[in-house]
PDB file of C-alpha atoms in Angstrom:
ATOM      1  CA  MET A 146       0.000   0.000   0.000  1.00 95.00           C
ATOM      2  CA  ARG A 147       1.199   3.472  -0.850  1.00 98.00           C
ATOM      3  CA  ILE A 148       0.201   6.609   1.076  1.00 98.00           C
ATOM      4  CA  ARG A 149       0.621   9.916  -0.698  1.00 98.00           C
ATOM      5  CA  ARG A 150      -0.609  13.495  -0.605  1.00 98.00           C
ATOM      6  CA  ALA A 151      -3.634  13.963  -2.779  1.00 98.00           C
ATOM      7  CA  THR A 152      -3.417  16.154  -5.847  1.00 98.00           C
ATOM      8  CA  ALA A 153      -5.982  18.012  -7.940  1.00 98.00           C
ATOM      9  CA  GLY A 154      -6.262  14.842 -10.021  1.00 98.00           C
ATOM     10  CA  ASP A 155      -7.816  13.087  -7.003  1.00 98.00           C
ATOM     11  CA  GLU A 156     -10.684  15.571  -6.720  1.00 98.00           C
ATOM     12  CA  ASP A 157     -13.389  13.336  -8.228  1.00 98.00           C
ATOM     13  CA  THR A 158     -12.432  10.401  -6.013  1.00 98.00           C
ATOM     14  CA  ILE A 159     -12.336  12.520  -2.856  1.00 98.00           C
ATOM     15  CA  VAL A 160     -15.714  14.060  -3.660  1.00 98.00           C
ATOM     16  CA  ALA A 161     -17.207  10.611  -4.269  1.00 98.00           C
ATOM     17  CA  PHE A 162     -15.659   9.186  -1.096  1.00 98.00           C
ATOM     18  CA  ASN A 163     -16.872  12.111   1.037  1.00 98.00           C
ATOM     19  CA  ALA A 164     -20.397  11.801  -0.341  1.00 97.00           C
ATOM     20  CA  ALA A 165     -20.386   8.050   0.306  1.00 97.00           C
ATOM     21  CA  MET A 166     -19.054   8.520   3.840  1.00 94.00           C
ATOM     22  CA  ALA A 167     -21.711  11.107   4.742  1.00 93.00           C
ATOM     23  CA  LEU A 168     -24.479   8.879   3.426  1.00 94.00           C
ATOM     24  CA  GLU A 169     -23.147   5.739   5.083  1.00 91.00           C
ATOM     25  CA  THR A 170     -22.255   7.152   8.495  1.00 86.00           C
ATOM     26  CA  GLU A 171     -24.736   9.981   9.008  1.00 85.00           C
ATOM     27  CA  HIS A 172     -27.423   9.308   6.399  1.00 90.00           C
ATOM     28  CA  LEU A 173     -26.720  12.721   4.843  1.00 91.00           C
ATOM     29  CA  ARG A 174     -26.871  13.548   1.171  1.00 92.00           C
ATOM     30  CA  LEU A 175     -24.334  16.300   0.649  1.00 94.00           C
ATOM     31  CA  ASP A 176     -24.765  19.040  -1.926  1.00 94.00           C
ATOM     32  CA  GLU A 177     -22.181  17.949  -4.487  1.00 95.00           C
ATOM     33  CA  THR A 178     -21.545  21.488  -5.731  1.00 96.00           C
ATOM     34  CA  VAL A 179     -20.705  22.714  -2.233  1.00 95.00           C
ATOM     35  CA  LEU A 180     -18.725  19.556  -1.456  1.00 97.00           C
ATOM     36  CA  ARG A 181     -16.693  19.840  -4.658  1.00 98.00           C
ATOM     37  CA  ARG A 182     -15.864  23.484  -3.936  1.00 97.00           C
ATOM     38  CA  GLY A 183     -14.769  22.508  -0.417  1.00 97.00           C
ATOM     39  CA  VAL A 184     -12.561  19.671  -1.628  1.00 98.00           C
ATOM     40  CA  ARG A 185     -11.078  21.843  -4.356  1.00 98.00           C
ATOM     41  CA  ALA A 186     -10.341  24.622  -1.842  1.00 98.00           C
ATOM     42  CA  ALA A 187      -8.485  22.231   0.460  1.00 98.00           C
ATOM     43  CA  LEU A 188      -6.508  20.737  -2.418  1.00 98.00           C
ATOM     44  CA  ALA A 189      -5.496  24.225  -3.581  1.00 98.00           C
ATOM     45  CA  ASP A 190      -4.648  25.764  -0.191  1.00 98.00           C
ATOM     46  CA  PRO A 191      -2.425  23.815   2.239  1.00 95.00           C
ATOM     47  CA  ALA A 192      -3.387  26.254   5.020  1.00 96.00           C
ATOM     48  CA  LYS A 193      -6.831  24.625   4.985  1.00 98.00           C
ATOM     49  CA  GLY A 194      -5.388  21.159   5.431  1.00 98.00           C
ATOM     50  CA  PHE A 195      -4.187  18.326   3.270  1.00 98.00           C
ATOM     51  CA  TYR A 196      -5.654  15.100   1.986  1.00 98.00           C
ATOM     52  CA  LEU A 197      -3.815  11.822   2.055  1.00 98.00           C
ATOM     53  CA  VAL A 198      -4.868   8.926  -0.123  1.00 98.00           C
ATOM     54  CA  ALA A 199      -4.055   5.247   0.161  1.00 98.00           C
ATOM     55  CA  GLU A 200      -3.390   3.355  -3.040  1.00 98.00           C
ATOM     56  CA  ALA A 201      -3.442  -0.383  -3.570  1.00 97.00           C
ATOM     57  CA  ALA A 202      -2.701  -1.899  -6.950  1.00 96.00           C
ATOM     58  CA  GLY A 203      -2.654   1.619  -8.430  1.00 95.00           C
ATOM     59  CA  GLU A 204      -6.179   2.503  -7.231  1.00 97.00           C
ATOM     60  CA  VAL A 205      -7.176   4.915  -4.479  1.00 98.00           C
ATOM     61  CA  VAL A 206      -8.865   2.821  -1.787  1.00 98.00           C
ATOM     62  CA  GLY A 207      -8.916   5.248   1.127  1.00 98.00           C
ATOM     63  CA  GLN A 208      -8.496   8.849   2.178  1.00 98.00           C
ATOM     64  CA  THR A 209      -8.282  11.254   5.062  1.00 98.00           C
ATOM     65  CA  LEU A 210      -8.145  15.010   5.458  1.00 98.00           C
ATOM     66  CA  VAL A 211      -5.773  16.485   8.038  1.00 98.00           C
ATOM     67  CA  THR A 212      -6.423  19.940   9.457  1.00 98.00           C
ATOM     68  CA  ALA A 213      -4.653  21.815  12.241  1.00 98.00           C
ATOM     69  CA  GLU A 214      -6.073  23.480  15.351  1.00 98.00           C
ATOM     70  CA  TRP A 215      -3.901  25.740  17.495  1.00 98.00           C
ATOM     71  CA  SER A 216      -3.905  25.051  21.237  1.00 98.00           C
ATOM     72  CA  ASP A 217      -2.902  28.044  23.300  1.00 98.00           C
ATOM     73  CA  TRP A 218      -2.938  25.838  26.417  1.00 97.00           C
ATOM     74  CA  ARG A 219      -0.328  23.513  24.943  1.00 97.00           C
ATOM     75  CA  ASN A 220       1.493  25.868  22.570  1.00 98.00           C
ATOM     76  CA  GLY A 221       1.159  23.656  19.560  1.00 98.00           C
ATOM     77  CA  PHE A 222      -1.121  22.255  16.882  1.00 98.00           C
ATOM     78  CA  PHE A 223      -3.456  19.308  17.174  1.00 98.00           C
ATOM     79  CA  TRP A 224      -3.736  17.566  13.855  1.00 98.00           C
ATOM     80  CA  TRP A 225      -7.361  16.621  13.234  1.00 98.00           C
ATOM     81  CA  ILE A 226      -8.038  13.478  11.227  1.00 98.00           C
ATOM     82  CA  GLN A 227     -11.211  14.079   9.218  1.00 97.00           C
ATOM     83  CA  SER A 228     -13.111  12.801   6.206  1.00 96.00           C
ATOM     84  CA  VAL A 229     -11.862   9.261   6.712  1.00 96.00           C
ATOM     85  CA  TYR A 230     -13.161   6.860   4.124  1.00 97.00           C
ATOM     86  CA  VAL A 231     -12.088   3.405   3.014  1.00 97.00           C
ATOM     87  CA  ARG A 232     -13.736   1.786   0.034  1.00 98.00           C
ATOM     88  CA  PRO A 233     -15.974  -1.087   1.195  1.00 97.00           C
ATOM     89  CA  ASP A 234     -14.024  -3.692  -0.772  1.00 97.00           C
ATOM     90  CA  ALA A 235     -10.789  -2.574   0.932  1.00 98.00           C
ATOM     91  CA  ARG A 236     -12.040  -2.505   4.525  1.00 95.00           C
ATOM     92  CA  ARG A 237     -10.428  -4.621   7.197  1.00 93.00           C
ATOM     93  CA  GLY A 238      -7.286  -4.675   5.078  1.00 96.00           C
ATOM     94  CA  GLY A 239      -5.166  -2.173   7.003  1.00 96.00           C
ATOM     95  CA  VAL A 240      -5.989   0.879   4.880  1.00 98.00           C
ATOM     96  CA  PHE A 241      -6.994   3.132   7.752  1.00 96.00           C
ATOM     97  CA  ARG A 242      -4.100   1.890   9.879  1.00 97.00           C
ATOM     98  CA  ALA A 243      -1.678   2.803   7.085  1.00 98.00           C
ATOM     99  CA  LEU A 244      -3.223   6.274   6.766  1.00 98.00           C
ATOM    100  CA  PHE A 245      -3.201   6.753  10.549  1.00 98.00           C
ATOM    101  CA  ASP A 246       0.409   5.596  10.912  1.00 98.00           C
ATOM    102  CA  HIS A 247       1.434   7.983   8.135  1.00 98.00           C
ATOM    103  CA  VAL A 248      -0.332  10.913   9.827  1.00 98.00           C
ATOM    104  CA  ARG A 249       1.118  10.028  13.241  1.00 98.00           C
ATOM    105  CA  THR A 250       4.647   9.759  11.842  1.00 98.00           C
ATOM    106  CA  ALA A 251       4.335  13.080   9.982  1.00 98.00           C
ATOM    107  CA  ALA A 252       2.904  14.812  13.048  1.00 98.00           C
ATOM    108  CA  ALA A 253       5.660  13.429  15.278  1.00 98.00           C
ATOM    109  CA  ALA A 254       8.236  14.863  12.856  1.00 98.00           C
ATOM    110  CA  ASP A 255       6.602  18.318  12.867  1.00 98.00           C
ATOM    111  CA  PRO A 256       7.973  20.436  15.745  1.00 98.00           C
ATOM    112  CA  ASP A 257       4.692  22.366  16.036  1.00 98.00           C
ATOM    113  CA  ALA A 258       2.395  19.313  16.174  1.00 98.00           C
ATOM    114  CA  ILE A 259       1.543  18.124  19.680  1.00 98.00           C
ATOM    115  CA  GLY A 260      -1.203  15.569  19.198  1.00 98.00           C
ATOM    116  CA  LEU A 261      -3.842  13.942  17.054  1.00 98.00           C
ATOM    117  CA  ARG A 262      -7.584  14.249  17.366  1.00 98.00           C
ATOM    118  CA  LEU A 263     -10.646  13.105  15.525  1.00 96.00           C
ATOM    119  CA  TYR A 264     -14.342  13.034  16.102  1.00 92.00           C
ATOM    120  CA  VAL A 265     -16.617  10.094  15.550  1.00 90.00           C
ATOM    121  CA  ASP A 266     -20.356   9.624  15.707  1.00 84.00           C
ATOM    122  CA  ARG A 267     -21.168   8.296  19.168  1.00 87.00           C
ATOM    123  CA  ASP A 268     -23.162   5.438  17.610  1.00 87.00           C
ATOM    124  CA  ASN A 269     -20.256   4.209  15.468  1.00 86.00           C
ATOM    125  CA  ALA A 270     -19.001   1.496  17.825  1.00 92.00           C
ATOM    126  CA  ARG A 271     -16.805  -0.148  15.199  1.00 89.00           C
ATOM    127  CA  ALA A 272     -14.881   3.062  14.466  1.00 90.00           C
ATOM    128  CA  ARG A 273     -14.546   3.850  18.172  1.00 93.00           C
ATOM    129  CA  ALA A 274     -13.048   0.401  18.773  1.00 94.00           C
ATOM    130  CA  THR A 275     -10.630   0.880  15.857  1.00 93.00           C
ATOM    131  CA  TYR A 276      -9.421   4.225  17.195  1.00 95.00           C
ATOM    132  CA  ALA A 277      -8.945   2.788  20.695  1.00 96.00           C
ATOM    133  CA  THR A 278      -6.879  -0.060  19.229  1.00 95.00           C
ATOM    134  CA  LEU A 279      -4.592   2.564  17.672  1.00 95.00           C
ATOM    135  CA  GLY A 280      -3.925   4.135  21.079  1.00 96.00           C
ATOM    136  CA  MET A 281      -6.426   6.987  20.910  1.00 97.00           C
ATOM    137  CA  THR A 282      -8.570   7.740  23.952  1.00 97.00           C
ATOM    138  CA  GLU A 283     -11.922   9.420  24.374  1.00 95.00           C
ATOM    139  CA  GLU A 284     -11.152  12.854  25.761  1.00 94.00           C
ATOM    140  CA  GLY A 285     -14.436  13.468  27.502  1.00 90.00           C
ATOM    141  CA  TYR A 286     -15.457  16.513  25.505  1.00 91.00           C
ATOM    142  CA  VAL A 287     -18.941  16.912  24.102  1.00 90.00           C
ATOM    143  CA  LEU A 288     -19.063  18.576  20.714  1.00 90.00           C
ATOM    144  CA  PHE A 289     -21.343  21.591  20.388  1.00 92.00           C
ATOM    145  CA  GLY A 290     -21.888  23.508  17.205  1.00 92.00           C
ATOM    146  CA  GLN A 291     -23.969  26.126  15.511  1.00 94.00           C
ATOM    147  CA  TYR A 292     -24.546  25.659  11.826  1.00 91.00           C
ATOM    148  CA  PRO A 293     -25.340  27.439   9.719  1.00 92.00           C
ATOM    149  CA  LEU A 294     -24.500  30.834  11.112  1.00 94.00           C
ATOM    150  CA  PRO A 295     -27.239  33.449  10.857  1.00 94.00           C
ATOM    151  CA  GLY A 296     -27.555  34.689   7.300  1.00 93.00           C
ATOM    152  CA  LYS A 297     -25.371  31.899   5.887  1.00 92.00           C
ATOM    153  CA  PRO A 298     -26.624  29.176   3.540  1.00 90.00           C
ATOM    154  CA  ASN A 299     -27.052  25.634   4.765  1.00 89.00           C
ATOM    155  CA  ALA A 300     -25.107  23.294   2.506  1.00 84.00           C
ATOM    156  CA  LEU A 301     -26.859  20.267   3.998  1.00 82.00           C
ATOM    157  CA  GLY A 302     -30.299  21.412   2.925  1.00 63.00           C
ATOM    158  CA  ASP A 303     -31.912  20.559   6.246  1.00 60.00           C
ATOM    159  CA  GLY A 304     -32.285  22.045   9.714  1.00 52.00           C
ATOM    160  CA  GLY A 305     -28.560  22.202  10.432  1.00 56.00           C
ATOM    161  CA  TYR A 306     -26.521  19.084  11.088  1.00 57.00           C
ATOM    162  CA  GLY A 307     -28.642  16.673   9.156  1.00 54.00           C
ATOM    163  CA  ASP A 308     -31.884  14.846   9.495  1.00 48.00           C
ATOM    164  CA  ARG A 309     -30.247  11.687  10.664  1.00 47.00           C
ATOM    165  CA  ASP A 310     -32.299   8.619  10.137  1.00 42.00           C
ATOM    166  CA  ARG A 311     -31.081   6.330  12.904  1.00 37.00           C
ATOM    167  CA  SER A 312     -33.447   3.511  12.024  1.00 33.00           C
TER     168      SER A 312
END
């Protein structure tokens, strides 16, 4: 397996993977136009983050987006692992572990990086178990948000964070 930084040529795959992930994990249908603009913006501007893709047999089988959050308490950046997706036919084959190990190694080599974080849907027991196996711990925070902001469009086309069908 090969892990590499995504390029503009990966845009279609990343858009498709993000749409599939949102539908599978949160039962959300993302607005493809908004999603594509968001992916394109991240690919074009490293300050927004960077995508990594995992390739097997010359095909992209997984991805993640890494963004940075400054911690004034710790004087360093937490690297956030986001938009994780592994193609169904490649799951349980070490794709996420390879992506995670690559991110952890790169963060450890960056003098400004101090830790890794990610968020996961509380109902996704399988993902939570995977992250624990990799040495991550639940930090005890509860995530609050406000989306969209007043006067801003809602890219999800619903009441805010998604009409999640948990059935």
